[in-house]
Tab-separated table of C-alpha atoms in Angstrom:
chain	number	residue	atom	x	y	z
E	1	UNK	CA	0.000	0.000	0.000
E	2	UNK	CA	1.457	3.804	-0.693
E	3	UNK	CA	-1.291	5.429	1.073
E	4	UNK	CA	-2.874	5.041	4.259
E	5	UNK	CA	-5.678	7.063	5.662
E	6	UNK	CA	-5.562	7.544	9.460
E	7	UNK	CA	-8.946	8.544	11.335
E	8	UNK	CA	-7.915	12.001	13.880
E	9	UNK	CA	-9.861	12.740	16.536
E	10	UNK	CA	-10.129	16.693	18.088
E	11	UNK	CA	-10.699	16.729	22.078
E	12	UNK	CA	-11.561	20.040	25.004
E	13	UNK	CA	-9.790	23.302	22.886
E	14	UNK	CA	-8.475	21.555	19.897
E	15	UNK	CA	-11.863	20.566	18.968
E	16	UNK	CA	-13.384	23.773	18.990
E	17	UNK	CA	-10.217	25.456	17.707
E	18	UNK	CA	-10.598	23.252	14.780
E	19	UNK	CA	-13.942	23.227	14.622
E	20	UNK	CA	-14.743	19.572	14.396
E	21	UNK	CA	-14.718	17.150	16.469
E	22	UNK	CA	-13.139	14.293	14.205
E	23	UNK	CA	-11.468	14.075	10.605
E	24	UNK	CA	-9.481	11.965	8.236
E	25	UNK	CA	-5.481	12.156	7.183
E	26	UNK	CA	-4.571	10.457	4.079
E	27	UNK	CA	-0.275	9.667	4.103
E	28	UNK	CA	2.565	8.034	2.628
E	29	UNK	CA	3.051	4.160	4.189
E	30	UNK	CA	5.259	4.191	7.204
E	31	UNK	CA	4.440	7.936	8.051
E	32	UNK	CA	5.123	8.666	11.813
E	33	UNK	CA	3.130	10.041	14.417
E	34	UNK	CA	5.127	13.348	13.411
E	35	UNK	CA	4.617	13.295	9.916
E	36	UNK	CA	0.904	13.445	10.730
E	37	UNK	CA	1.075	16.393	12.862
E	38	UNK	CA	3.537	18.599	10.427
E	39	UNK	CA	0.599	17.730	7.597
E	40	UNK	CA	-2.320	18.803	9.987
E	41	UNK	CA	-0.187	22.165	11.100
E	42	UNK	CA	1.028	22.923	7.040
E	43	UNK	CA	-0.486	25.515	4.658
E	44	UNK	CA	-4.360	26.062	5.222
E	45	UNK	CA	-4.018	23.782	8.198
E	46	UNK	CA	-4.319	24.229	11.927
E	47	UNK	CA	-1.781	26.168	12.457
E	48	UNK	CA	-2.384	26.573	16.076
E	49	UNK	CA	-1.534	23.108	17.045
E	50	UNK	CA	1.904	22.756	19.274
E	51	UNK	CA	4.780	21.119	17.233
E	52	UNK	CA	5.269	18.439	20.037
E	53	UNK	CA	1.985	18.136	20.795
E	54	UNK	CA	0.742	15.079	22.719
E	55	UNK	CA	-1.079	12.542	20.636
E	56	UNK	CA	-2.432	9.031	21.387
E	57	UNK	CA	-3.072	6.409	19.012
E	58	UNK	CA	-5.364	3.488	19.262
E	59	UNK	CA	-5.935	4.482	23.313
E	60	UNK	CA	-2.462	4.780	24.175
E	61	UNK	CA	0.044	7.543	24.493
E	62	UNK	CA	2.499	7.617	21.463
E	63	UNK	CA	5.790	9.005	20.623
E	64	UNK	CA	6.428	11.546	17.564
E	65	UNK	CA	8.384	8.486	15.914
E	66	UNK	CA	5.375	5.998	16.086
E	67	UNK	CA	4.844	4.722	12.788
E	68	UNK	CA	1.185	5.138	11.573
E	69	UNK	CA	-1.099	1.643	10.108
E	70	UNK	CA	-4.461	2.241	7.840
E	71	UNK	CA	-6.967	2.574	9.754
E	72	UNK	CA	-5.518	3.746	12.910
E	73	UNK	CA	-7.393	6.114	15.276
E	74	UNK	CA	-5.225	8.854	16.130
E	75	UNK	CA	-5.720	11.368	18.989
E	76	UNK	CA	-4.586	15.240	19.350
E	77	UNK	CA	-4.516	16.113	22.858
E	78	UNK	CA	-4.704	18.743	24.824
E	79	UNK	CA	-3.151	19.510	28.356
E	80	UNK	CA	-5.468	17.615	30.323
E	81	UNK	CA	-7.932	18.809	32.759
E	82	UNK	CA	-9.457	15.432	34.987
E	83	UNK	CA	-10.046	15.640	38.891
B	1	UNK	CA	-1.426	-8.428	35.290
B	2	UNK	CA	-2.406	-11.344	37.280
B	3	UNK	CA	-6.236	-12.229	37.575
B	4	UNK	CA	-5.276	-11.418	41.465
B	5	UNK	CA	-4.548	-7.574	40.736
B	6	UNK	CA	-7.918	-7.368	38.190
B	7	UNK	CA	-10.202	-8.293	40.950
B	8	UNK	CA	-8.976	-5.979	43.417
B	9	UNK	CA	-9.349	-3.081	41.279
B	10	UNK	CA	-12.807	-1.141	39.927
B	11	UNK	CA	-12.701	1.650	37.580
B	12	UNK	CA	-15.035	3.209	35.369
B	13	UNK	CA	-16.496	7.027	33.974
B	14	UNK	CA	-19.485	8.116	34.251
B	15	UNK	CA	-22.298	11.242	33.241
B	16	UNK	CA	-24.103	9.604	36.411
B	17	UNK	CA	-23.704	11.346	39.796
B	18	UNK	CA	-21.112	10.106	41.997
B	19	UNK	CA	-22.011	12.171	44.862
B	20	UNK	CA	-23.082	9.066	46.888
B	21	UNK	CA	-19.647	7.801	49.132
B	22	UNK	CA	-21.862	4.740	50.101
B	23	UNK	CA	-21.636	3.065	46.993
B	24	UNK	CA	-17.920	3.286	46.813
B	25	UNK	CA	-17.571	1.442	50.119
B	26	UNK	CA	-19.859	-1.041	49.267
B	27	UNK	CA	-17.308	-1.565	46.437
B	28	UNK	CA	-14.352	-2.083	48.579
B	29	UNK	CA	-15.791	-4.312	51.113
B	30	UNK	CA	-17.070	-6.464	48.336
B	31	UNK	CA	-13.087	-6.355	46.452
B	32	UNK	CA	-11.325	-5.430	49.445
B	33	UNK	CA	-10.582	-7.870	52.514
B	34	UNK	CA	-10.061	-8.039	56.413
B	35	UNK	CA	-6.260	-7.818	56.050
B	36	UNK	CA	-7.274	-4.278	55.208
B	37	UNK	CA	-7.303	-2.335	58.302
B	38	UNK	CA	-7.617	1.450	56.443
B	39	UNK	CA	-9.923	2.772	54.196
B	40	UNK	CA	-9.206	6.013	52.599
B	41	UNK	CA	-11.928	7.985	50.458
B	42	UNK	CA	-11.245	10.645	48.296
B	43	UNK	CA	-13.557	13.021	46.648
B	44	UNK	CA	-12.920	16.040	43.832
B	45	UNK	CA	-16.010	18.628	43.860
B	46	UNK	CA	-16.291	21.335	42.069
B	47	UNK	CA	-15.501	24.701	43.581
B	48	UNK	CA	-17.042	27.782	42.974
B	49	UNK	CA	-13.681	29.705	42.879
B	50	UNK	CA	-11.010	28.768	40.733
B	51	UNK	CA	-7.806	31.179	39.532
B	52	UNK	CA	-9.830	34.043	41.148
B	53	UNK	CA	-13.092	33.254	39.076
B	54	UNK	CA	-16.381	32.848	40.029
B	55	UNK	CA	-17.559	29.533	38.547
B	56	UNK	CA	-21.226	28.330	37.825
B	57	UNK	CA	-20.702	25.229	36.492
B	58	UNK	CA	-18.608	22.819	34.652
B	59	UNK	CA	-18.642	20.532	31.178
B	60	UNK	CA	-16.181	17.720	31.437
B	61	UNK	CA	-15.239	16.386	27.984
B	62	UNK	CA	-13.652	13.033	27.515
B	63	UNK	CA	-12.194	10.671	25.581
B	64	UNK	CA	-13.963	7.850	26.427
B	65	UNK	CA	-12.520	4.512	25.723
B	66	UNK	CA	-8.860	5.713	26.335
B	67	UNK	CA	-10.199	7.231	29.816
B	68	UNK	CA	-11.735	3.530	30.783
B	69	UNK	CA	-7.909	2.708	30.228
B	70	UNK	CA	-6.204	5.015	31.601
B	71	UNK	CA	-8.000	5.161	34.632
B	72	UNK	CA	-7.832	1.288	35.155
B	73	UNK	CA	-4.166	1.252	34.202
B	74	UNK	CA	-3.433	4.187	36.689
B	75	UNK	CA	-5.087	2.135	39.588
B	76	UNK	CA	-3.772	-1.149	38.684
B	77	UNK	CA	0.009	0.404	38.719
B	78	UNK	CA	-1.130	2.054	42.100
B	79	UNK	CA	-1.214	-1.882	43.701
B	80	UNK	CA	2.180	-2.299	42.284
B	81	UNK	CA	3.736	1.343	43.820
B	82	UNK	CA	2.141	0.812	47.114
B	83	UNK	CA	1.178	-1.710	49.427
B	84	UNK	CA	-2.748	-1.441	48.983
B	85	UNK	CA	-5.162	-4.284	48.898
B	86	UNK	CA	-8.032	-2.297	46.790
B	87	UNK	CA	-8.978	0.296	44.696
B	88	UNK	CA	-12.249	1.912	43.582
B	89	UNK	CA	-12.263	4.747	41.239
B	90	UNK	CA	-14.701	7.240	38.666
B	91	UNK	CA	-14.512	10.039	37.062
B	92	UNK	CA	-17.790	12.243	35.953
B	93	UNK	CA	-18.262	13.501	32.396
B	94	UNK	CA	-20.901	16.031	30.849
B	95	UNK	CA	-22.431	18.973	32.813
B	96	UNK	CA	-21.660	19.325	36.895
B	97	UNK	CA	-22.849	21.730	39.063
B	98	UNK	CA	-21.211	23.590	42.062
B	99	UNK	CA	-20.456	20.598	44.892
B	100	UNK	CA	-21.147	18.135	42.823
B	101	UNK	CA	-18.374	15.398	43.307
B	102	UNK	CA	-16.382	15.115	39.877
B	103	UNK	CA	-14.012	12.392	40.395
B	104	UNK	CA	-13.851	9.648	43.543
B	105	UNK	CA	-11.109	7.652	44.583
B	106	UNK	CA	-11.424	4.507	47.276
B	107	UNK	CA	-8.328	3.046	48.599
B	108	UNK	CA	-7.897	0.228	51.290
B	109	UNK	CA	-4.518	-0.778	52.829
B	110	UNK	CA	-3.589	-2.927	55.812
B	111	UNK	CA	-2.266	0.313	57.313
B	112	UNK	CA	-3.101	4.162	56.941
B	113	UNK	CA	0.067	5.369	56.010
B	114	UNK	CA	0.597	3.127	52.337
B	115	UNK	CA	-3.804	4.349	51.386
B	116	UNK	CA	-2.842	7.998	52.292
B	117	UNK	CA	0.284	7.055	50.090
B	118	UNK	CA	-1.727	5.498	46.873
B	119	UNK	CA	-4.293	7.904	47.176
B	120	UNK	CA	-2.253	11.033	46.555
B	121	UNK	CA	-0.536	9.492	43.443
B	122	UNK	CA	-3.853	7.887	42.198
B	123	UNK	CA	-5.079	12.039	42.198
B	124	UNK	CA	-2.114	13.355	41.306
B	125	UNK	CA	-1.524	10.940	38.337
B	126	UNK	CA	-5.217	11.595	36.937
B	127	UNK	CA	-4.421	14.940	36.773
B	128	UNK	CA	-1.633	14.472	34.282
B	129	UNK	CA	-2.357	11.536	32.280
B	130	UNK	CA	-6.228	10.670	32.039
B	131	UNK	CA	-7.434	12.359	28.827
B	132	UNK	CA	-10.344	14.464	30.369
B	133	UNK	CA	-11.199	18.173	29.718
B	134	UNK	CA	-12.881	20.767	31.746
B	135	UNK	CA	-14.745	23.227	30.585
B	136	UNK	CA	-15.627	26.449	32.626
B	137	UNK	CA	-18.076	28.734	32.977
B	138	UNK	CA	-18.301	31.839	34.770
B	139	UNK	CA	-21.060	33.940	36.511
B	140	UNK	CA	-20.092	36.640	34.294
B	141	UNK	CA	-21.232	34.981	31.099
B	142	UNK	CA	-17.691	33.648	29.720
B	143	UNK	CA	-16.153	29.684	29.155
B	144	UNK	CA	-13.221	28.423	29.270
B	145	UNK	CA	-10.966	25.276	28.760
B	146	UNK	CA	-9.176	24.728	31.670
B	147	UNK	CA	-5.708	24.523	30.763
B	148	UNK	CA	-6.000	26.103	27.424
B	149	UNK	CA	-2.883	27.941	26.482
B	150	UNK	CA	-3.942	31.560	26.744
B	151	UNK	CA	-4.773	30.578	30.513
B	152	UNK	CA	-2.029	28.530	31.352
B	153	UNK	CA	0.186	31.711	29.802
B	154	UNK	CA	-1.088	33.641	32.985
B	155	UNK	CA	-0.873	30.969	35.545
B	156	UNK	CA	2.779	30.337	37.227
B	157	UNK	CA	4.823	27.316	36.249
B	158	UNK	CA	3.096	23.897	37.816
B	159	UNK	CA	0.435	25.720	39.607
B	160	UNK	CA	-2.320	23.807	37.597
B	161	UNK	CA	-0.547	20.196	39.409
B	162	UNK	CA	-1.616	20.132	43.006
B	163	UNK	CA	-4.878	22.012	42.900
Protein backbone atom coordinates (compact mmCIF):
# COMPACT_ATOMS: atom_id res chain seq x y z
CA UNK A 1 0.00 0.00 0.00
CA UNK A 2 1.46 3.80 -0.69
CA UNK A 3 -1.29 5.43 1.07
CA UNK A 4 -2.87 5.04 4.26
CA UNK A 5 -5.68 7.06 5.66
CA UNK A 6 -5.56 7.54 9.46
CA UNK A 7 -8.95 8.54 11.33
CA UNK A 8 -7.92 12.00 13.88
CA UNK A 9 -9.86 12.74 16.54
CA UNK A 10 -10.13 16.69 18.09
CA UNK A 11 -10.70 16.73 22.08
CA UNK A 12 -11.56 20.04 25.00
CA UNK A 13 -9.79 23.30 22.89
CA UNK A 14 -8.47 21.56 19.90
CA UNK A 15 -11.86 20.57 18.97
CA UNK A 16 -13.38 23.77 18.99
CA UNK A 17 -10.22 25.46 17.71
CA UNK A 18 -10.60 23.25 14.78
CA UNK A 19 -13.94 23.23 14.62
CA UNK A 20 -14.74 19.57 14.40
CA UNK A 21 -14.72 17.15 16.47
CA UNK A 22 -13.14 14.29 14.20
CA UNK A 23 -11.47 14.08 10.60
CA UNK A 24 -9.48 11.96 8.24
CA UNK A 25 -5.48 12.16 7.18
CA UNK A 26 -4.57 10.46 4.08
CA UNK A 27 -0.28 9.67 4.10
CA UNK A 28 2.56 8.03 2.63
CA UNK A 29 3.05 4.16 4.19
CA UNK A 30 5.26 4.19 7.20
CA UNK A 31 4.44 7.94 8.05
CA UNK A 32 5.12 8.67 11.81
CA UNK A 33 3.13 10.04 14.42
CA UNK A 34 5.13 13.35 13.41
CA UNK A 35 4.62 13.30 9.92
CA UNK A 36 0.90 13.44 10.73
CA UNK A 37 1.07 16.39 12.86
CA UNK A 38 3.54 18.60 10.43
CA UNK A 39 0.60 17.73 7.60
CA UNK A 40 -2.32 18.80 9.99
CA UNK A 41 -0.19 22.17 11.10
CA UNK A 42 1.03 22.92 7.04
CA UNK A 43 -0.49 25.52 4.66
CA UNK A 44 -4.36 26.06 5.22
CA UNK A 45 -4.02 23.78 8.20
CA UNK A 46 -4.32 24.23 11.93
CA UNK A 47 -1.78 26.17 12.46
CA UNK A 48 -2.38 26.57 16.08
CA UNK A 49 -1.53 23.11 17.04
CA UNK A 50 1.90 22.76 19.27
CA UNK A 51 4.78 21.12 17.23
CA UNK A 52 5.27 18.44 20.04
CA UNK A 53 1.99 18.14 20.79
CA UNK A 54 0.74 15.08 22.72
CA UNK A 55 -1.08 12.54 20.64
CA UNK A 56 -2.43 9.03 21.39
CA UNK A 57 -3.07 6.41 19.01
CA UNK A 58 -5.36 3.49 19.26
CA UNK A 59 -5.94 4.48 23.31
CA UNK A 60 -2.46 4.78 24.17
CA UNK A 61 0.04 7.54 24.49
CA UNK A 62 2.50 7.62 21.46
CA UNK A 63 5.79 9.00 20.62
CA UNK A 64 6.43 11.55 17.56
CA UNK A 65 8.38 8.49 15.91
CA UNK A 66 5.38 6.00 16.09
CA UNK A 67 4.84 4.72 12.79
CA UNK A 68 1.18 5.14 11.57
CA UNK A 69 -1.10 1.64 10.11
CA UNK A 70 -4.46 2.24 7.84
CA UNK A 71 -6.97 2.57 9.75
CA UNK A 72 -5.52 3.75 12.91
CA UNK A 73 -7.39 6.11 15.28
CA UNK A 74 -5.23 8.85 16.13
CA UNK A 75 -5.72 11.37 18.99
CA UNK A 76 -4.59 15.24 19.35
CA UNK A 77 -4.52 16.11 22.86
CA UNK A 78 -4.70 18.74 24.82
CA UNK A 79 -3.15 19.51 28.36
CA UNK A 80 -5.47 17.62 30.32
CA UNK A 81 -7.93 18.81 32.76
CA UNK A 82 -9.46 15.43 34.99
CA UNK A 83 -10.05 15.64 38.89
CA UNK B 1 -1.43 -8.43 35.29
CA UNK B 2 -2.41 -11.34 37.28
CA UNK B 3 -6.24 -12.23 37.58
CA UNK B 4 -5.28 -11.42 41.46
CA UNK B 5 -4.55 -7.57 40.74
CA UNK B 6 -7.92 -7.37 38.19
CA UNK B 7 -10.20 -8.29 40.95
CA UNK B 8 -8.98 -5.98 43.42
CA UNK B 9 -9.35 -3.08 41.28
CA UNK B 10 -12.81 -1.14 39.93
CA UNK B 11 -12.70 1.65 37.58
CA UNK B 12 -15.03 3.21 35.37
CA UNK B 13 -16.50 7.03 33.97
CA UNK B 14 -19.48 8.12 34.25
CA UNK B 15 -22.30 11.24 33.24
CA UNK B 16 -24.10 9.60 36.41
CA UNK B 17 -23.70 11.35 39.80
CA UNK B 18 -21.11 10.11 42.00
CA UNK B 19 -22.01 12.17 44.86
CA UNK B 20 -23.08 9.07 46.89
CA UNK B 21 -19.65 7.80 49.13
CA UNK B 22 -21.86 4.74 50.10
CA UNK B 23 -21.64 3.06 46.99
CA UNK B 24 -17.92 3.29 46.81
CA UNK B 25 -17.57 1.44 50.12
CA UNK B 26 -19.86 -1.04 49.27
CA UNK B 27 -17.31 -1.57 46.44
CA UNK B 28 -14.35 -2.08 48.58
CA UNK B 29 -15.79 -4.31 51.11
CA UNK B 30 -17.07 -6.46 48.34
CA UNK B 31 -13.09 -6.36 46.45
CA UNK B 32 -11.32 -5.43 49.45
CA UNK B 33 -10.58 -7.87 52.51
CA UNK B 34 -10.06 -8.04 56.41
CA UNK B 35 -6.26 -7.82 56.05
CA UNK B 36 -7.27 -4.28 55.21
CA UNK B 37 -7.30 -2.33 58.30
CA UNK B 38 -7.62 1.45 56.44
CA UNK B 39 -9.92 2.77 54.20
CA UNK B 40 -9.21 6.01 52.60
CA UNK B 41 -11.93 7.98 50.46
CA UNK B 42 -11.25 10.64 48.30
CA UNK B 43 -13.56 13.02 46.65
CA UNK B 44 -12.92 16.04 43.83
CA UNK B 45 -16.01 18.63 43.86
CA UNK B 46 -16.29 21.34 42.07
CA UNK B 47 -15.50 24.70 43.58
CA UNK B 48 -17.04 27.78 42.97
CA UNK B 49 -13.68 29.71 42.88
CA UNK B 50 -11.01 28.77 40.73
CA UNK B 51 -7.81 31.18 39.53
CA UNK B 52 -9.83 34.04 41.15
CA UNK B 53 -13.09 33.25 39.08
CA UNK B 54 -16.38 32.85 40.03
CA UNK B 55 -17.56 29.53 38.55
CA UNK B 56 -21.23 28.33 37.83
CA UNK B 57 -20.70 25.23 36.49
CA UNK B 58 -18.61 22.82 34.65
CA UNK B 59 -18.64 20.53 31.18
CA UNK B 60 -16.18 17.72 31.44
CA UNK B 61 -15.24 16.39 27.98
CA UNK B 62 -13.65 13.03 27.51
CA UNK B 63 -12.19 10.67 25.58
CA UNK B 64 -13.96 7.85 26.43
CA UNK B 65 -12.52 4.51 25.72
CA UNK B 66 -8.86 5.71 26.34
CA UNK B 67 -10.20 7.23 29.82
CA UNK B 68 -11.73 3.53 30.78
CA UNK B 69 -7.91 2.71 30.23
CA UNK B 70 -6.20 5.02 31.60
CA UNK B 71 -8.00 5.16 34.63
CA UNK B 72 -7.83 1.29 35.15
CA UNK B 73 -4.17 1.25 34.20
CA UNK B 74 -3.43 4.19 36.69
CA UNK B 75 -5.09 2.14 39.59
CA UNK B 76 -3.77 -1.15 38.68
CA UNK B 77 0.01 0.40 38.72
CA UNK B 78 -1.13 2.05 42.10
CA UNK B 79 -1.21 -1.88 43.70
CA UNK B 80 2.18 -2.30 42.28
CA UNK B 81 3.74 1.34 43.82
CA UNK B 82 2.14 0.81 47.11
CA UNK B 83 1.18 -1.71 49.43
CA UNK B 84 -2.75 -1.44 48.98
CA UNK B 85 -5.16 -4.28 48.90
CA UNK B 86 -8.03 -2.30 46.79
CA UNK B 87 -8.98 0.30 44.70
CA UNK B 88 -12.25 1.91 43.58
CA UNK B 89 -12.26 4.75 41.24
CA UNK B 90 -14.70 7.24 38.67
CA UNK B 91 -14.51 10.04 37.06
CA UNK B 92 -17.79 12.24 35.95
CA UNK B 93 -18.26 13.50 32.40
CA UNK B 94 -20.90 16.03 30.85
CA UNK B 95 -22.43 18.97 32.81
CA UNK B 96 -21.66 19.32 36.90
CA UNK B 97 -22.85 21.73 39.06
CA UNK B 98 -21.21 23.59 42.06
CA UNK B 99 -20.46 20.60 44.89
CA UNK B 100 -21.15 18.14 42.82
CA UNK B 101 -18.37 15.40 43.31
CA UNK B 102 -16.38 15.11 39.88
CA UNK B 103 -14.01 12.39 40.39
CA UNK B 104 -13.85 9.65 43.54
CA UNK B 105 -11.11 7.65 44.58
CA UNK B 106 -11.42 4.51 47.28
CA UNK B 107 -8.33 3.05 48.60
CA UNK B 108 -7.90 0.23 51.29
CA UNK B 109 -4.52 -0.78 52.83
CA UNK B 110 -3.59 -2.93 55.81
CA UNK B 111 -2.27 0.31 57.31
CA UNK B 112 -3.10 4.16 56.94
CA UNK B 113 0.07 5.37 56.01
CA UNK B 114 0.60 3.13 52.34
CA UNK B 115 -3.80 4.35 51.39
CA UNK B 116 -2.84 8.00 52.29
CA UNK B 117 0.28 7.05 50.09
CA UNK B 118 -1.73 5.50 46.87
CA UNK B 119 -4.29 7.90 47.18
CA UNK B 120 -2.25 11.03 46.55
CA UNK B 121 -0.54 9.49 43.44
CA UNK B 122 -3.85 7.89 42.20
CA UNK B 123 -5.08 12.04 42.20
CA UNK B 124 -2.11 13.36 41.31
CA UNK B 125 -1.52 10.94 38.34
CA UNK B 126 -5.22 11.60 36.94
CA UNK B 127 -4.42 14.94 36.77
CA UNK B 128 -1.63 14.47 34.28
CA UNK B 129 -2.36 11.54 32.28
CA UNK B 130 -6.23 10.67 32.04
CA UNK B 131 -7.43 12.36 28.83
CA UNK B 132 -10.34 14.46 30.37
CA UNK B 133 -11.20 18.17 29.72
CA UNK B 134 -12.88 20.77 31.75
CA UNK B 135 -14.75 23.23 30.59
CA UNK B 136 -15.63 26.45 32.63
CA UNK B 137 -18.08 28.73 32.98
CA UNK B 138 -18.30 31.84 34.77
CA UNK B 139 -21.06 33.94 36.51
CA UNK B 140 -20.09 36.64 34.29
CA UNK B 141 -21.23 34.98 31.10
CA UNK B 142 -17.69 33.65 29.72
CA UNK B 143 -16.15 29.68 29.16
CA UNK B 144 -13.22 28.42 29.27
CA UNK B 145 -10.97 25.28 28.76
CA UNK B 146 -9.18 24.73 31.67
CA UNK B 147 -5.71 24.52 30.76
CA UNK B 148 -6.00 26.10 27.42
CA UNK B 149 -2.88 27.94 26.48
CA UNK B 150 -3.94 31.56 26.74
CA UNK B 151 -4.77 30.58 30.51
CA UNK B 152 -2.03 28.53 31.35
CA UNK B 153 0.19 31.71 29.80
CA UNK B 154 -1.09 33.64 32.98
CA UNK B 155 -0.87 30.97 35.55
CA UNK B 156 2.78 30.34 37.23
CA UNK B 157 4.82 27.32 36.25
CA UNK B 158 3.10 23.90 37.82
CA UNK B 159 0.44 25.72 39.61
CA UNK B 160 -2.32 23.81 37.60
CA UNK B 161 -0.55 20.20 39.41
CA UNK B 162 -1.62 20.13 43.01
CA UNK B 163 -4.88 22.01 42.90
Amino acid sequence: MDRISVRTLFFGVYGELAARREGSAELAADSTVGDLVETLRGPGGLDWLPERVVVAVNHSYAEAGTTLSDGDEVALIPPVAGG
Amino acid sequence: MSKAANGRVRTWITRESLDDFAQFEDIVREIGSVEDGALLFFQGRVRRTNRGRAVSRLAYDAYGEMAERELSAICHEALERFDVGSVAAAHRVGDLGLGEVSVAIAVTSAHRDDGYRASRWIIETIKVRLPIWKHEHYEDGESHWVGAPAMEAEAPAGAARFE
